[in-house]
Coordinates of C-alpha atoms in Angstrom, one line a residue:
M273 CA 30.1 29.1 18.7
K274 CA 27.0 26.8 17.6
F275 CA 25.0 28.3 21.3
A276 CA 26.0 32.3 20.0
A277 CA 24.0 31.3 16.5
C278 CA 21.1 30.2 18.1
I279 CA 20.3 32.3 20.3
C280 CA 20.6 34.7 17.0
L281 CA 18.9 32.5 15.0
K282 CA 16.0 33.0 17.9
V283 CA 16.3 37.0 18.5
L284 CA 15.8 36.8 13.8
Q285 CA 12.5 34.4 14.6
I286 CA 10.8 37.2 18.0
I287 CA 12.3 40.2 14.8
F288 CA 10.0 38.5 11.9
T289 CA 7.7 37.8 13.7
V290 CA 6.9 41.3 15.0
A291 CA 7.1 42.3 12.0
T292 CA 4.5 40.2 10.5
L293 CA 1.6 41.7 13.2
I294 CA 2.8 45.2 13.1
L295 CA 2.5 45.2 9.1
K296 CA -0.6 43.3 9.7
K297 CA -1.9 46.0 11.8
L298 CA -1.6 48.1 9.1
S299 CA -2.5 46.9 6.4
D300 CA -6.2 46.4 8.2
K301 CA -5.8 50.0 9.2
Y302 CA -6.0 50.7 5.3
S303 CA -8.3 48.4 4.0
E304 CA -10.9 50.1 6.8
R305 CA -10.1 53.4 5.8
L306 CA -10.2 51.7 2.0
L307 CA -13.3 50.5 3.0
T308 CA -15.2 53.2 4.2
S309 CA -14.6 55.3 1.1
N310 CA -15.7 52.1 -0.9
Q311 CA -18.2 50.8 0.1
K312 CA -20.1 50.7 -2.7
R313 CA -17.2 47.7 -4.2
L314 CA -18.0 44.3 -3.0
T315 CA -14.3 43.5 -4.2
E316 CA -13.7 45.6 -1.3
W317 CA -16.1 44.3 1.2
M318 CA -15.0 41.0 0.6
L319 CA -11.7 41.9 3.1
L320 CA -13.9 42.1 6.1
N321 CA -11.7 44.8 6.9
T322 CA -8.2 42.2 6.8
L323 CA -6.5 40.4 4.2
S324 CA -8.3 37.6 5.3
L325 CA -11.3 36.3 3.1
T326 CA -13.4 35.0 6.4
K327 CA -13.2 35.7 9.4
E328 CA -11.6 32.8 10.5
A329 CA -8.3 33.0 8.6
D330 CA -8.2 36.3 10.6
E331 CA -8.7 35.5 13.5
F332 CA -5.5 32.5 13.1
S333 CA -3.0 35.1 11.6
L334 CA -3.4 36.9 14.3
L335 CA -3.7 33.6 17.1
T336 CA -0.6 32.7 14.7
F337 CA 1.4 36.5 14.7
T338 CA 0.8 37.1 18.4
G339 CA 1.4 33.5 20.0
Y340 CA 4.8 33.0 18.2
I341 CA 6.1 36.4 19.3
F342 CA 5.6 35.3 23.2
I343 CA 6.5 31.3 22.3
S344 CA 9.5 33.1 20.7
M345 CA 10.7 35.2 23.0
I346 CA 10.1 31.5 25.9
L347 CA 12.2 29.6 23.5
L348 CA 14.8 32.4 23.9
I349 CA 14.4 32.5 27.7
C350 CA 15.5 28.9 27.6
R351 CA 18.2 29.1 25.4
F352 CA 19.8 30.7 28.1
T353 CA 19.3 28.4 31.1
E354 CA 19.8 25.1 29.0
K355 CA 22.8 26.2 26.9
N356 CA 24.2 23.7 25.1
S357 CA 22.1 20.9 26.7
N358 CA 19.2 19.4 23.7
Y359 CA 15.8 20.7 22.4
H360 CA 13.2 19.5 24.9
I361 CA 9.9 17.7 23.6
C362 CA 8.4 20.4 24.6
E363 CA 11.0 22.4 21.6
I364 CA 10.7 20.2 19.5
I365 CA 6.6 20.7 18.9
L366 CA 6.4 24.4 19.4
L367 CA 9.0 24.4 16.4
S368 CA 7.0 21.6 14.3
F369 CA 3.8 24.2 14.6
G370 CA 6.0 27.1 14.2
V371 CA 7.1 26.0 10.6
I372 CA 3.4 24.0 9.9
F373 CA 1.8 27.7 11.1
F374 CA 3.8 30.3 9.8
T375 CA 3.4 28.3 6.2
T376 CA -0.2 28.0 5.7
Q377 CA -0.9 32.1 7.2
G378 CA 1.6 32.6 3.0
L379 CA -0.3 29.7 1.5
L380 CA -3.1 31.7 2.6
T381 CA -1.8 35.0 1.8
F382 CA -0.5 34.6 -1.4
S383 CA -4.0 32.8 -2.4
I384 CA -6.3 36.0 -2.5
V385 CA -3.7 38.0 -3.6
E386 CA -5.8 38.1 -7.2
Q387 CA -9.0 39.6 -5.2
L388 CA -7.8 42.7 -3.9
Q389 CA -7.1 44.9 -5.1
D390 CA -3.7 47.0 -6.0
D391 CA -3.4 49.0 -2.9
V392 CA -3.8 46.1 -0.8
S393 CA -2.0 43.9 -3.4
V394 CA 1.5 45.0 -1.7
F395 CA 0.7 44.4 2.1
S396 CA -0.7 41.0 0.6
Y397 CA 2.5 39.9 -0.5
V398 CA 5.1 41.1 2.7
I399 CA 2.5 39.8 4.7
G400 CA 2.4 36.6 2.8
S401 CA 7.3 36.4 2.6
L402 CA 6.9 37.2 5.7
S403 CA 5.9 34.2 7.2
F404 CA 7.0 32.3 4.3
I405 CA 10.9 33.4 6.2
C406 CA 9.1 33.0 9.7
A407 CA 8.2 29.4 9.1
L408 CA 12.1 29.3 7.1
L409 CA 13.5 30.4 10.4
F410 CA 11.1 27.1 12.3
A411 CA 12.9 25.3 9.6
L412 CA 16.4 26.1 10.4
D413 CA 15.8 26.3 14.4
L414 CA 14.5 22.4 13.9
F415 CA 16.6 21.1 12.4
F416 CA 19.3 22.2 12.9
F417 CA 20.3 23.4 16.8
K418 CA 17.3 20.4 17.8
R419 CA 21.0 18.7 18.7
M420 CA 23.6 21.4 20.6
S421 CA 25.3 19.0 22.5
E422 CA 28.6 16.8 21.2
P423 CA 28.2 13.0 21.8
K424 CA 30.4 12.6 24.3
N425 CA 29.6 8.7 24.8
A426 CA 30.6 7.9 21.3
I427 CA 34.4 9.1 21.8
S428 CA 34.3 7.7 25.5
Q429 CA 33.3 5.0 23.4
T430 CA 36.4 5.0 21.2
D431 CA 38.7 6.1 24.1
L432 CA 37.8 2.8 26.5
E433 CA 38.4 0.6 23.0
W434 CA 41.7 1.9 22.1
K435 CA 42.4 1.4 26.6
T436 CA 41.5 -2.3 26.2
K437 CA 43.3 -3.0 22.9
A438 CA 46.5 -1.4 23.8
A439 CA 45.6 -3.3 27.6
T440 CA 45.4 -6.7 25.2
Y441 CA 48.5 -5.7 23.1
K442 CA 50.5 -5.0 26.1
Q443 CA 49.3 -8.8 28.5
G444 CA 49.8 -10.0 25.5
L445 CA 53.6 -9.2 25.1
E446 CA 54.1 -9.7 28.2
I447 CA 52.7 -13.6 27.5
A448 CA 54.3 -13.9 24.9
T449 CA 57.9 -12.7 26.5
N450 CA 56.7 -15.1 30.1
E451 CA 56.8 -18.3 28.0
K452 CA 60.1 -17.4 25.8
T453 CA 62.1 -16.8 29.3
A454 CA 60.6 -20.3 30.9
C455 CA 61.0 -22.2 27.7
C456 CA 65.3 -21.3 28.0
R457 CA 65.2 -21.4 31.6
Q458 CA 64.1 -24.7 31.5
A459 CA 66.6 -25.6 28.5
V460 CA 69.8 -24.0 30.7
L461 CA 68.4 -26.5 33.1
K462 CA 68.4 -29.9 31.0
T463 CA 72.4 -28.8 29.8
E464 CA 73.4 -28.2 33.7
K465 CA 72.1 -31.4 34.3
K466 CA 73.4 -33.2 31.5
L467 CA 77.3 -31.6 32.4
T468 CA 76.3 -32.5 35.5
Y469 CA 76.1 -36.1 35.0
L470 CA 79.1 -36.3 32.0
R471 CA 81.8 -38.6 33.2
T472 CA 85.6 -36.5 33.6
D473 CA 87.4 -40.3 33.9
L474 CA 88.1 -40.6 30.6

């Protein structure tokens, strides 16, 4: 059940990451059309044909979206091969950076909404929301499915303790029983010795 939920979560990660990238490309094309029709408007020129105010922010968003499509597919294949084993350190690091990158992308997208025109701000709201959803999916994957295998050592240790206690208790009963029988035998021997020395001529 836990393995199936983990696989479904990773499939959702891929779906939402691909949807975010597709929407980003659509918004870029829409911004380019607005730019060519309104080249004299300074506020539209600030878009740089994208939803980012700078070229570096635009490259960061594309790197995050395209990179984590590939990473999510690799992690999904890794889960099919590893199945119920715990996450490796590499998987934990990639999921942690996914949470950080998509949260940063969502904050960057929402921070420029007021500087955009109404026609473009709709794309900004949707992309920002999808970025936060992707960050949430990576966080859920990291916190809830990091340990897939059950702690078998703890169960075996408890069983061993119970077996040890039972064996000790059984040995104690045997020792107590042996001591009682030994005492009874000694008492019988003493009475037998006393009976052999009784005088019968009286």
